[in-house]
mmCIF file of N, CA and C in Angstrom:
data_model
loop_
_atom_site.group_PDB
_atom_site.id
_atom_site.type_symbol
_atom_site.label_atom_id
_atom_site.label_comp_id
_atom_site.label_asym_id
_atom_site.label_seq_id
_atom_site.Cartn_x
_atom_site.Cartn_y
_atom_site.Cartn_z
ATOM 1 N N UNK A 15 -18.268 -0.265 -25.731
ATOM 2 C CA UNK A 15 -17.000 0.424 -25.870
ATOM 3 C C UNK A 15 -17.270 1.861 -26.301
ATOM 4 N N UNK A 16 -16.586 2.798 -25.678
ATOM 5 C CA UNK A 16 -16.829 4.201 -25.962
ATOM 6 C C UNK A 16 -16.313 4.554 -27.357
ATOM 7 N N UNK A 17 -17.032 5.425 -28.023
ATOM 8 C CA UNK A 17 -16.585 5.973 -29.308
ATOM 9 C C UNK A 17 -16.528 7.490 -29.175
ATOM 10 N N UNK A 18 -15.465 8.068 -29.688
ATOM 11 C CA UNK A 18 -15.271 9.515 -29.652
ATOM 12 C C UNK A 18 -15.220 10.041 -31.077
ATOM 13 N N UNK A 19 -15.949 11.105 -31.340
ATOM 14 C CA UNK A 19 -15.989 11.692 -32.680
ATOM 15 C C UNK A 19 -15.702 13.184 -32.568
ATOM 16 N N UNK A 20 -14.600 13.612 -33.193
ATOM 17 C CA UNK A 20 -14.250 15.015 -33.210
ATOM 18 C C UNK A 20 -14.877 15.702 -34.420
ATOM 19 N N UNK A 21 -15.162 16.973 -34.261
ATOM 20 C CA UNK A 21 -15.669 17.785 -35.368
ATOM 21 C C UNK A 21 -15.288 19.236 -35.124
ATOM 22 N N UNK A 22 -15.460 20.052 -36.153
ATOM 23 C CA UNK A 22 -15.220 21.479 -36.004
ATOM 24 C C UNK A 22 -13.920 21.978 -36.597
ATOM 25 N N UNK A 23 -13.100 21.068 -37.097
ATOM 26 C CA UNK A 23 -11.855 21.500 -37.723
ATOM 27 C C UNK A 23 -12.110 22.192 -39.049
ATOM 28 N N UNK A 24 -11.050 22.771 -39.598
ATOM 29 C CA UNK A 24 -11.178 23.447 -40.878
ATOM 30 C C UNK A 24 -9.994 24.329 -41.151
ATOM 31 N N UNK A 25 -10.164 25.192 -42.151
ATOM 32 C CA UNK A 25 -9.120 26.130 -42.558
ATOM 33 C C UNK A 25 -9.485 27.512 -42.041
ATOM 34 N N UNK A 26 -8.535 28.162 -41.396
ATOM 35 C CA UNK A 26 -8.776 29.490 -40.836
ATOM 36 C C UNK A 26 -7.517 30.325 -40.994
ATOM 37 N N UNK A 27 -7.683 31.629 -41.085
ATOM 38 C CA UNK A 27 -6.525 32.507 -41.173
ATOM 39 C C UNK A 27 -5.929 32.734 -39.786
ATOM 40 N N UNK A 28 -4.659 33.070 -39.782
ATOM 41 C CA UNK A 28 -3.994 33.386 -38.526
ATOM 42 C C UNK A 28 -4.754 34.502 -37.804
ATOM 43 N N UNK A 29 -4.909 34.313 -36.483
ATOM 44 C CA UNK A 29 -5.681 35.255 -35.689
ATOM 45 C C UNK A 29 -7.134 34.880 -35.537
ATOM 46 N N UNK A 30 -7.569 33.909 -36.321
ATOM 47 C CA UNK A 30 -8.959 33.488 -36.275
ATOM 48 C C UNK A 30 -9.237 32.498 -35.160
ATOM 49 N N UNK A 31 -10.484 31.984 -35.147
ATOM 50 C CA UNK A 31 -10.929 31.084 -34.096
ATOM 51 C C UNK A 31 -11.638 29.869 -34.681
ATOM 52 N N UNK A 32 -11.583 28.795 -33.940
ATOM 53 C CA UNK A 32 -12.348 27.590 -34.229
ATOM 54 C C UNK A 32 -12.774 26.976 -32.911
ATOM 55 N N UNK A 33 -13.882 26.247 -32.946
ATOM 56 C CA UNK A 33 -14.286 25.471 -31.783
ATOM 57 C C UNK A 33 -14.418 24.017 -32.184
ATOM 58 N N UNK A 34 -13.611 23.191 -31.554
ATOM 59 C CA UNK A 34 -13.672 21.754 -31.786
ATOM 60 C C UNK A 34 -14.626 21.123 -30.779
ATOM 61 N N UNK A 35 -15.305 20.068 -31.228
ATOM 62 C CA UNK A 35 -16.182 19.299 -30.363
ATOM 63 C C UNK A 35 -15.743 17.843 -30.355
ATOM 64 N N UNK A 36 -15.931 17.195 -29.240
ATOM 65 C CA UNK A 36 -15.648 15.767 -29.091
ATOM 66 C C UNK A 36 -16.896 15.147 -28.479
ATOM 67 N N UNK A 37 -17.636 14.419 -29.305
ATOM 68 C CA UNK A 37 -18.876 13.790 -28.855
ATOM 69 C C UNK A 37 -18.611 12.324 -28.541
ATOM 70 N N UNK A 38 -19.100 11.867 -27.409
ATOM 71 C CA UNK A 38 -18.831 10.505 -26.961
ATOM 72 C C UNK A 38 -20.110 9.711 -26.802
ATOM 73 N N UNK A 39 -19.982 8.426 -27.054
ATOM 74 C CA UNK A 39 -21.077 7.502 -26.779
ATOM 75 C C UNK A 39 -20.918 6.952 -25.370
ATOM 76 N N UNK A 40 -21.975 6.337 -24.847
ATOM 77 C CA UNK A 40 -21.860 5.682 -23.556
ATOM 78 C C UNK A 40 -22.342 6.529 -22.401
ATOM 79 N N UNK A 41 -22.779 5.855 -21.357
ATOM 80 C CA UNK A 41 -23.379 6.543 -20.215
ATOM 81 C C UNK A 41 -22.370 6.942 -19.155
ATOM 82 N N UNK A 42 -21.119 6.473 -19.283
ATOM 83 C CA UNK A 42 -20.148 6.724 -18.225
ATOM 84 C C UNK A 42 -19.104 7.750 -18.623
ATOM 85 N N UNK A 43 -19.334 8.459 -19.705
ATOM 86 C CA UNK A 43 -18.355 9.436 -20.168
ATOM 87 C C UNK A 43 -18.048 10.456 -19.099
ATOM 88 N N UNK A 44 -19.041 10.836 -18.329
ATOM 89 C CA UNK A 44 -18.859 11.872 -17.315
ATOM 90 C C UNK A 44 -17.981 11.413 -16.156
ATOM 91 N N UNK A 45 -17.620 10.144 -16.117
ATOM 92 C CA UNK A 45 -16.759 9.641 -15.035
ATOM 93 C C UNK A 45 -15.273 9.849 -15.337
ATOM 94 N N UNK A 46 -14.961 10.268 -16.562
ATOM 95 C CA UNK A 46 -13.576 10.265 -17.019
ATOM 96 C C UNK A 46 -13.060 11.655 -17.380
ATOM 97 N N UNK A 47 -11.775 11.861 -17.081
ATOM 98 C CA UNK A 47 -11.092 13.036 -17.612
ATOM 99 C C UNK A 47 -11.007 12.902 -19.134
ATOM 100 N N UNK A 48 -10.915 14.031 -19.813
ATOM 101 C CA UNK A 48 -10.789 14.035 -21.276
ATOM 102 C C UNK A 48 -9.668 14.985 -21.672
ATOM 103 N N UNK A 49 -8.907 14.567 -22.656
ATOM 104 C CA UNK A 49 -7.808 15.402 -23.131
ATOM 105 C C UNK A 49 -7.896 15.659 -24.621
ATOM 106 N N UNK A 50 -7.260 16.740 -25.031
ATOM 107 C CA UNK A 50 -7.042 17.029 -26.448
ATOM 108 C C UNK A 50 -5.546 16.957 -26.713
ATOM 109 N N UNK A 51 -5.200 16.307 -27.800
ATOM 110 C CA UNK A 51 -3.827 16.218 -28.273
ATOM 111 C C UNK A 51 -3.815 16.645 -29.741
ATOM 112 N N UNK A 52 -2.624 16.915 -30.263
ATOM 113 C CA UNK A 52 -2.515 17.254 -31.674
ATOM 114 C C UNK A 52 -1.228 16.690 -32.247
ATOM 115 N N UNK A 53 -1.269 16.465 -33.556
ATOM 116 C CA UNK A 53 -0.085 15.961 -34.241
ATOM 117 C C UNK A 53 0.091 16.715 -35.550
ATOM 118 N N UNK A 54 1.184 17.414 -35.649
ATOM 119 C CA UNK A 54 1.533 18.133 -36.876
ATOM 120 C C UNK A 54 2.326 17.208 -37.788
ATOM 121 N N UNK A 55 2.353 17.476 -39.089
ATOM 122 C CA UNK A 55 3.104 16.622 -40.022
ATOM 123 C C UNK A 55 4.564 16.506 -39.611
ATOM 124 N N UNK A 56 5.040 15.277 -39.548
ATOM 125 C CA UNK A 56 6.435 15.043 -39.230
ATOM 126 C C UNK A 56 6.800 15.190 -37.773
ATOM 127 N N UNK A 57 5.800 15.412 -36.923
ATOM 128 C CA UNK A 57 6.069 15.598 -35.494
ATOM 129 C C UNK A 57 5.314 14.565 -34.672
ATOM 130 N N UNK A 58 5.740 14.406 -33.440
ATOM 131 C CA UNK A 58 5.052 13.502 -32.532
ATOM 132 C C UNK A 58 3.774 14.163 -32.007
ATOM 133 N N UNK A 59 2.841 13.314 -31.606
ATOM 134 C CA UNK A 59 1.618 13.838 -31.024
ATOM 135 C C UNK A 59 1.952 14.506 -29.689
ATOM 136 N N UNK A 60 1.295 15.646 -29.438
ATOM 137 C CA UNK A 60 1.587 16.389 -28.217
ATOM 138 C C UNK A 60 0.305 16.770 -27.492
ATOM 139 N N UNK A 61 0.440 16.942 -26.203
ATOM 140 C CA UNK A 61 -0.676 17.338 -25.351
ATOM 141 C C UNK A 61 -1.068 18.778 -25.632
ATOM 142 N N UNK A 62 -2.392 19.035 -25.600
ATOM 143 C CA UNK A 62 -2.894 20.395 -25.779
ATOM 144 C C UNK A 62 -3.618 20.867 -24.517
ATOM 145 N N UNK A 63 -4.619 20.087 -24.077
ATOM 146 C CA UNK A 63 -5.415 20.506 -22.928
ATOM 147 C C UNK A 63 -6.141 19.304 -22.351
ATOM 148 N N UNK A 64 -6.542 19.404 -21.090
ATOM 149 C CA UNK A 64 -7.307 18.345 -20.444
ATOM 150 C C UNK A 64 -8.289 18.964 -19.462
ATOM 151 N N UNK A 65 -9.398 18.241 -19.277
ATOM 152 C CA UNK A 65 -10.415 18.674 -18.327
ATOM 153 C C UNK A 65 -10.769 17.486 -17.444
ATOM 154 N N UNK A 66 -10.916 17.732 -16.153
ATOM 155 C CA UNK A 66 -11.263 16.658 -15.224
ATOM 156 C C UNK A 66 -12.695 16.198 -15.445
ATOM 157 N N UNK A 67 -13.041 15.057 -14.859
ATOM 158 C CA UNK A 67 -14.329 14.439 -15.116
ATOM 159 C C UNK A 67 -15.479 15.367 -14.743
ATOM 160 N N UNK A 68 -15.316 16.159 -13.705
ATOM 161 C CA UNK A 68 -16.379 17.061 -13.293
ATOM 162 C C UNK A 68 -16.284 18.445 -13.899
ATOM 163 N N UNK A 69 -15.204 18.687 -14.621
ATOM 164 C CA UNK A 69 -15.021 19.990 -15.259
ATOM 165 C C UNK A 69 -14.359 21.039 -14.392
ATOM 166 N N UNK A 70 -14.017 20.676 -13.167
ATOM 167 C CA UNK A 70 -13.498 21.677 -12.252
ATOM 168 C C UNK A 70 -12.011 21.938 -12.363
ATOM 169 N N UNK A 71 -11.272 21.041 -13.001
ATOM 170 C CA UNK A 71 -9.828 21.205 -13.138
ATOM 171 C C UNK A 71 -9.477 21.221 -14.615
ATOM 172 N N UNK A 72 -8.711 22.227 -15.013
ATOM 173 C CA UNK A 72 -8.328 22.407 -16.409
ATOM 174 C C UNK A 72 -6.803 22.461 -16.502
ATOM 175 N N UNK A 73 -6.269 21.900 -17.566
ATOM 176 C CA UNK A 73 -4.825 21.864 -17.757
ATOM 177 C C UNK A 73 -4.512 22.211 -19.212
ATOM 178 N N UNK A 74 -3.434 22.968 -19.419
ATOM 179 C CA UNK A 74 -3.076 23.412 -20.759
ATOM 180 C C UNK A 74 -1.582 23.285 -20.998
ATOM 181 N N UNK A 75 -1.235 23.014 -22.233
ATOM 182 C CA UNK A 75 0.154 23.136 -22.642
ATOM 183 C C UNK A 75 0.524 24.611 -22.662
ATOM 184 N N UNK A 76 1.785 24.893 -22.373
ATOM 185 C CA UNK A 76 2.232 26.293 -22.345
ATOM 186 C C UNK A 76 1.995 26.985 -23.685
ATOM 187 N N UNK A 77 2.094 26.235 -24.758
ATOM 188 C CA UNK A 77 1.988 26.824 -26.093
ATOM 189 C C UNK A 77 0.585 27.339 -26.415
ATOM 190 N N UNK A 78 -0.434 26.874 -25.673
ATOM 191 C CA UNK A 78 -1.808 27.287 -25.969
ATOM 192 C C UNK A 78 -2.453 28.051 -24.820
ATOM 193 N N UNK A 79 -1.760 28.136 -23.709
ATOM 194 C CA UNK A 79 -2.324 28.796 -22.535
ATOM 195 C C UNK A 79 -2.673 30.249 -22.857
ATOM 196 N N UNK A 80 -3.870 30.660 -22.472
ATOM 197 C CA UNK A 80 -4.330 32.009 -22.755
ATOM 198 C C UNK A 80 -5.021 32.161 -24.094
ATOM 199 N N UNK A 81 -4.900 31.163 -24.962
ATOM 200 C CA UNK A 81 -5.544 31.217 -26.281
ATOM 201 C C UNK A 81 -6.631 30.160 -26.431
ATOM 202 N N UNK A 82 -6.428 28.991 -25.848
ATOM 203 C CA UNK A 82 -7.367 27.873 -25.959
ATOM 204 C C UNK A 82 -8.106 27.690 -24.629
ATOM 205 N N UNK A 83 -9.352 27.245 -24.733
ATOM 206 C CA UNK A 83 -10.150 26.951 -23.545
ATOM 207 C C UNK A 83 -10.846 25.610 -23.726
ATOM 208 N N UNK A 84 -10.647 24.716 -22.775
ATOM 209 C CA UNK A 84 -11.312 23.424 -22.803
ATOM 210 C C UNK A 84 -12.497 23.481 -21.843
ATOM 211 N N UNK A 85 -13.583 22.827 -22.230
ATOM 212 C CA UNK A 85 -14.771 22.768 -21.385
ATOM 213 C C UNK A 85 -15.528 21.490 -21.715
ATOM 214 N N UNK A 86 -16.503 21.165 -20.879
ATOM 215 C CA UNK A 86 -17.286 19.969 -21.138
ATOM 216 C C UNK A 86 -18.732 20.190 -20.711
ATOM 217 N N UNK A 87 -19.620 19.465 -21.384
ATOM 218 C CA UNK A 87 -21.038 19.441 -21.040
ATOM 219 C C UNK A 87 -21.397 17.978 -20.863
ATOM 220 N N UNK A 88 -21.399 17.503 -19.648
ATOM 221 C CA UNK A 88 -21.641 16.076 -19.411
ATOM 222 C C UNK A 88 -23.065 15.661 -19.760
ATOM 223 N N UNK A 89 -23.991 16.584 -19.728
ATOM 224 C CA UNK A 89 -25.361 16.255 -20.119
ATOM 225 C C UNK A 89 -25.435 15.914 -21.607
ATOM 226 N N UNK A 90 -24.502 16.471 -22.382
ATOM 227 C CA UNK A 90 -24.451 16.215 -23.826
ATOM 228 C C UNK A 90 -23.324 15.250 -24.197
ATOM 229 N N UNK A 91 -22.612 14.739 -23.213
ATOM 230 C CA UNK A 91 -21.483 13.837 -23.497
ATOM 231 C C UNK A 91 -20.504 14.463 -24.483
ATOM 232 N N UNK A 92 -20.207 15.727 -24.298
ATOM 233 C CA UNK A 92 -19.379 16.451 -25.262
ATOM 234 C C UNK A 92 -18.340 17.305 -24.543
ATOM 235 N N UNK A 93 -17.152 17.310 -25.113
ATOM 236 C CA UNK A 93 -16.073 18.171 -24.649
ATOM 237 C C UNK A 93 -15.711 19.110 -25.792
ATOM 238 N N UNK A 94 -15.403 20.351 -25.446
ATOM 239 C CA UNK A 94 -15.105 21.376 -26.443
ATOM 240 C C UNK A 94 -13.687 21.895 -26.278
ATOM 241 N N UNK A 95 -13.150 22.386 -27.370
ATOM 242 C CA UNK A 95 -11.878 23.103 -27.334
ATOM 243 C C UNK A 95 -12.065 24.377 -28.151
ATOM 244 N N UNK A 96 -12.190 25.488 -27.449
ATOM 245 C CA UNK A 96 -12.291 26.787 -28.099
ATOM 246 C C UNK A 96 -10.889 27.297 -28.370
ATOM 247 N N UNK A 97 -10.588 27.567 -29.615
ATOM 248 C CA UNK A 97 -9.248 27.977 -30.019
ATOM 249 C C UNK A 97 -9.313 29.382 -30.609
ATOM 250 N N UNK A 98 -8.693 30.319 -29.933
ATOM 251 C CA UNK A 98 -8.653 31.709 -30.387
ATOM 252 C C UNK A 98 -7.222 32.111 -30.733
ATOM 253 N N UNK A 99 -7.089 33.211 -31.436
ATOM 254 C CA UNK A 99 -5.762 33.737 -31.815
ATOM 255 C C UNK A 99 -4.897 32.646 -32.420
ATOM 256 N N UNK A 100 -5.458 31.928 -33.342
ATOM 257 C CA UNK A 100 -4.749 30.797 -33.929
ATOM 258 C C UNK A 100 -3.518 31.244 -34.707
ATOM 259 N N UNK A 101 -2.509 30.386 -34.662
ATOM 260 C CA UNK A 101 -1.235 30.647 -35.324
ATOM 261 C C UNK A 101 -0.963 29.527 -36.324
ATOM 262 N N UNK A 102 -0.147 29.787 -37.331
ATOM 263 C CA UNK A 102 0.188 28.716 -38.283
ATOM 264 C C UNK A 102 0.756 27.477 -37.591
ATOM 265 N N UNK A 103 1.477 27.657 -36.508
ATOM 266 C CA UNK A 103 2.054 26.515 -35.805
ATOM 267 C C UNK A 103 1.013 25.691 -35.050
ATOM 268 N N UNK A 104 -0.229 26.138 -35.029
ATOM 269 C CA UNK A 104 -1.308 25.327 -34.462
ATOM 270 C C UNK A 104 -1.849 24.316 -35.471
ATOM 271 N N UNK A 105 -1.380 24.402 -36.700
ATOM 272 C CA UNK A 105 -1.828 23.474 -37.726
ATOM 273 C C UNK A 105 -1.465 22.042 -37.347
ATOM 274 N N UNK A 106 -2.471 21.174 -37.323
ATOM 275 C CA UNK A 106 -2.271 19.790 -36.899
ATOM 276 C C UNK A 106 -3.594 19.037 -37.001
ATOM 277 N N UNK A 107 -3.508 17.740 -36.840
ATOM 278 C CA UNK A 107 -4.705 16.941 -36.608
ATOM 279 C C UNK A 107 -4.932 16.910 -35.103
ATOM 280 N N UNK A 108 -6.133 17.246 -34.697
ATOM 281 C CA UNK A 108 -6.469 17.310 -33.280
ATOM 282 C C UNK A 108 -7.299 16.084 -32.892
ATOM 283 N N UNK A 109 -6.894 15.476 -31.781
ATOM 284 C CA UNK A 109 -7.536 14.271 -31.284
ATOM 285 C C UNK A 109 -8.072 14.501 -29.875
ATOM 286 N N UNK A 110 -9.243 13.967 -29.597
ATOM 287 C CA UNK A 110 -9.683 13.923 -28.204
ATOM 288 C C UNK A 110 -9.514 12.493 -27.696
ATOM 289 N N UNK A 111 -9.382 12.386 -26.392
ATOM 290 C CA UNK A 111 -9.131 11.086 -25.788
ATOM 291 C C UNK A 111 -9.784 11.025 -24.412
ATOM 292 N N UNK A 112 -10.298 9.849 -24.084
ATOM 293 C CA UNK A 112 -10.923 9.637 -22.782
ATOM 294 C C UNK A 112 -9.925 8.980 -21.841
ATOM 295 N N UNK A 113 -9.923 9.422 -20.621
ATOM 296 C CA UNK A 113 -9.004 8.886 -19.640
ATOM 297 C C UNK A 113 -9.103 7.387 -19.459
ATOM 298 N N UNK A 114 -7.999 6.786 -19.031
ATOM 299 C CA UNK A 114 -7.938 5.334 -18.872
ATOM 300 C C UNK A 114 -8.707 4.874 -17.649
ATOM 301 N N UNK A 115 -8.737 5.701 -16.600
ATOM 302 C CA UNK A 115 -9.314 5.290 -15.327
ATOM 303 C C UNK A 115 -10.433 6.246 -14.924
ATOM 304 N N UNK A 116 -11.583 5.661 -14.524
ATOM 305 C CA UNK A 116 -12.675 6.500 -14.057
ATOM 306 C C UNK A 116 -12.219 7.337 -12.868
ATOM 307 N N UNK A 117 -12.721 8.553 -12.815
ATOM 308 C CA UNK A 117 -12.419 9.522 -11.748
ATOM 309 C C UNK A 117 -10.996 10.036 -11.819
ATOM 310 N N UNK A 118 -10.289 9.753 -12.901
ATOM 311 C CA UNK A 118 -8.992 10.320 -13.170
ATOM 312 C C UNK A 118 -7.884 9.800 -12.304
ATOM 313 N N UNK A 119 -6.737 10.480 -12.217
ATOM 314 C CA UNK A 119 -6.443 11.640 -13.058
ATOM 315 C C UNK A 119 -5.802 11.248 -14.386
ATOM 316 N N UNK A 120 -6.158 11.955 -15.423
ATOM 317 C CA UNK A 120 -5.498 11.847 -16.714
ATOM 318 C C UNK A 120 -5.085 13.253 -17.106
ATOM 319 N N UNK A 121 -3.837 13.404 -17.393
ATOM 320 C CA UNK A 121 -3.349 14.749 -17.646
ATOM 321 C C UNK A 121 -2.665 14.852 -18.998
ATOM 322 N N UNK A 122 -1.331 14.977 -19.037
ATOM 323 C CA UNK A 122 -0.666 15.328 -20.285
ATOM 324 C C UNK A 122 0.108 14.193 -20.940
ATOM 325 N N UNK A 123 -0.044 12.973 -20.467
ATOM 326 C CA UNK A 123 0.668 11.844 -21.070
ATOM 327 C C UNK A 123 -0.292 10.945 -21.829
ATOM 328 N N UNK A 124 0.076 10.517 -23.016
ATOM 329 C CA UNK A 124 -0.792 9.689 -23.846
ATOM 330 C C UNK A 124 -1.187 8.392 -23.159
ATOM 331 N N UNK A 125 -0.290 7.831 -22.387
ATOM 332 C CA UNK A 125 -0.588 6.536 -21.747
ATOM 333 C C UNK A 125 -1.661 6.650 -20.681
ATOM 334 N N UNK A 126 -2.051 7.857 -20.319
ATOM 335 C CA UNK A 126 -3.131 8.057 -19.357
ATOM 336 C C UNK A 126 -4.503 7.979 -20.020
ATOM 337 N N UNK A 127 -4.528 7.796 -21.329
ATOM 338 C CA UNK A 127 -5.770 7.787 -22.081
ATOM 339 C C UNK A 127 -5.953 6.459 -22.807
ATOM 340 N N UNK A 128 -7.187 5.972 -22.831
ATOM 341 C CA UNK A 128 -7.429 4.630 -23.363
ATOM 342 C C UNK A 128 -8.298 4.609 -24.602
ATOM 343 N N UNK A 129 -8.991 5.680 -24.910
ATOM 344 C CA UNK A 129 -9.868 5.706 -26.077
ATOM 345 C C UNK A 129 -9.638 7.011 -26.819
ATOM 346 N N UNK A 130 -9.500 6.889 -28.131
ATOM 347 C CA UNK A 130 -9.153 8.046 -28.964
ATOM 348 C C UNK A 130 -10.145 8.192 -30.108
ATOM 349 N N UNK A 131 -10.364 9.440 -30.498
ATOM 350 C CA UNK A 131 -11.148 9.697 -31.689
ATOM 351 C C UNK A 131 -10.297 9.583 -32.930
ATOM 352 N N UNK A 132 -10.925 9.824 -34.085
ATOM 353 C CA UNK A 132 -10.217 9.669 -35.358
ATOM 354 C C UNK A 132 -9.464 10.930 -35.754
ATOM 355 N N UNK A 133 -9.735 12.023 -35.091
ATOM 356 C CA UNK A 133 -9.025 13.270 -35.347
ATOM 357 C C UNK A 133 -9.767 14.196 -36.301
ATOM 358 N N UNK A 134 -9.490 15.478 -36.179
ATOM 359 C CA UNK A 134 -10.033 16.483 -37.085
ATOM 360 C C UNK A 134 -8.910 17.443 -37.466
ATOM 361 N N UNK A 135 -8.842 17.786 -38.742
ATOM 362 C CA UNK A 135 -7.738 18.609 -39.245
ATOM 363 C C UNK A 135 -8.009 20.086 -38.974
ATOM 364 N N UNK A 136 -7.009 20.750 -38.439
ATOM 365 C CA UNK A 136 -7.030 22.202 -38.270
ATOM 366 C C UNK A 136 -5.862 22.773 -39.061
ATOM 367 N N UNK A 137 -6.162 23.689 -39.966
ATOM 368 C CA UNK A 137 -5.132 24.317 -40.774
ATOM 369 C C UNK A 137 -5.239 25.821 -40.619
ATOM 370 N N UNK A 138 -4.133 26.444 -40.212
ATOM 371 C CA UNK A 138 -4.093 27.879 -39.995
ATOM 372 C C UNK A 138 -3.153 28.485 -41.031
ATOM 373 N N UNK A 139 -3.701 29.348 -41.871
ATOM 374 C CA UNK A 139 -2.893 29.962 -42.920
ATOM 375 C C UNK A 139 -2.325 31.290 -42.428
ATOM 376 N N UNK A 140 -1.153 31.625 -42.941
ATOM 377 C CA UNK A 140 -0.481 32.870 -42.514
ATOM 378 C C UNK A 140 -0.892 34.041 -43.386
#
């Protein structure tokens, strides 16, 4: 069973940057799309970004487009989320998730994902 571990969260001032990593176990990680979601206190979990299994297709929520970049290194079984120009409203627990079906597509709906990490906290101060 695949395990996903997020890292790279922390406290940063508004305008700053962080890079989140999602490291996965298993030899078939490269067969699946991967997404990042986030959940702020008192709010529902929301889609942030997704990358196709081969890395050629990228998808972003409107709220992060132009500021966040998702990428993957299948040789390292790792997906990244580079977050620039951070805003206080980006404060949330960030989760990575592996797609439910090999070769995709998994995009912006939670039900398209079958394995989730434990999350990493991102806090942006004003």
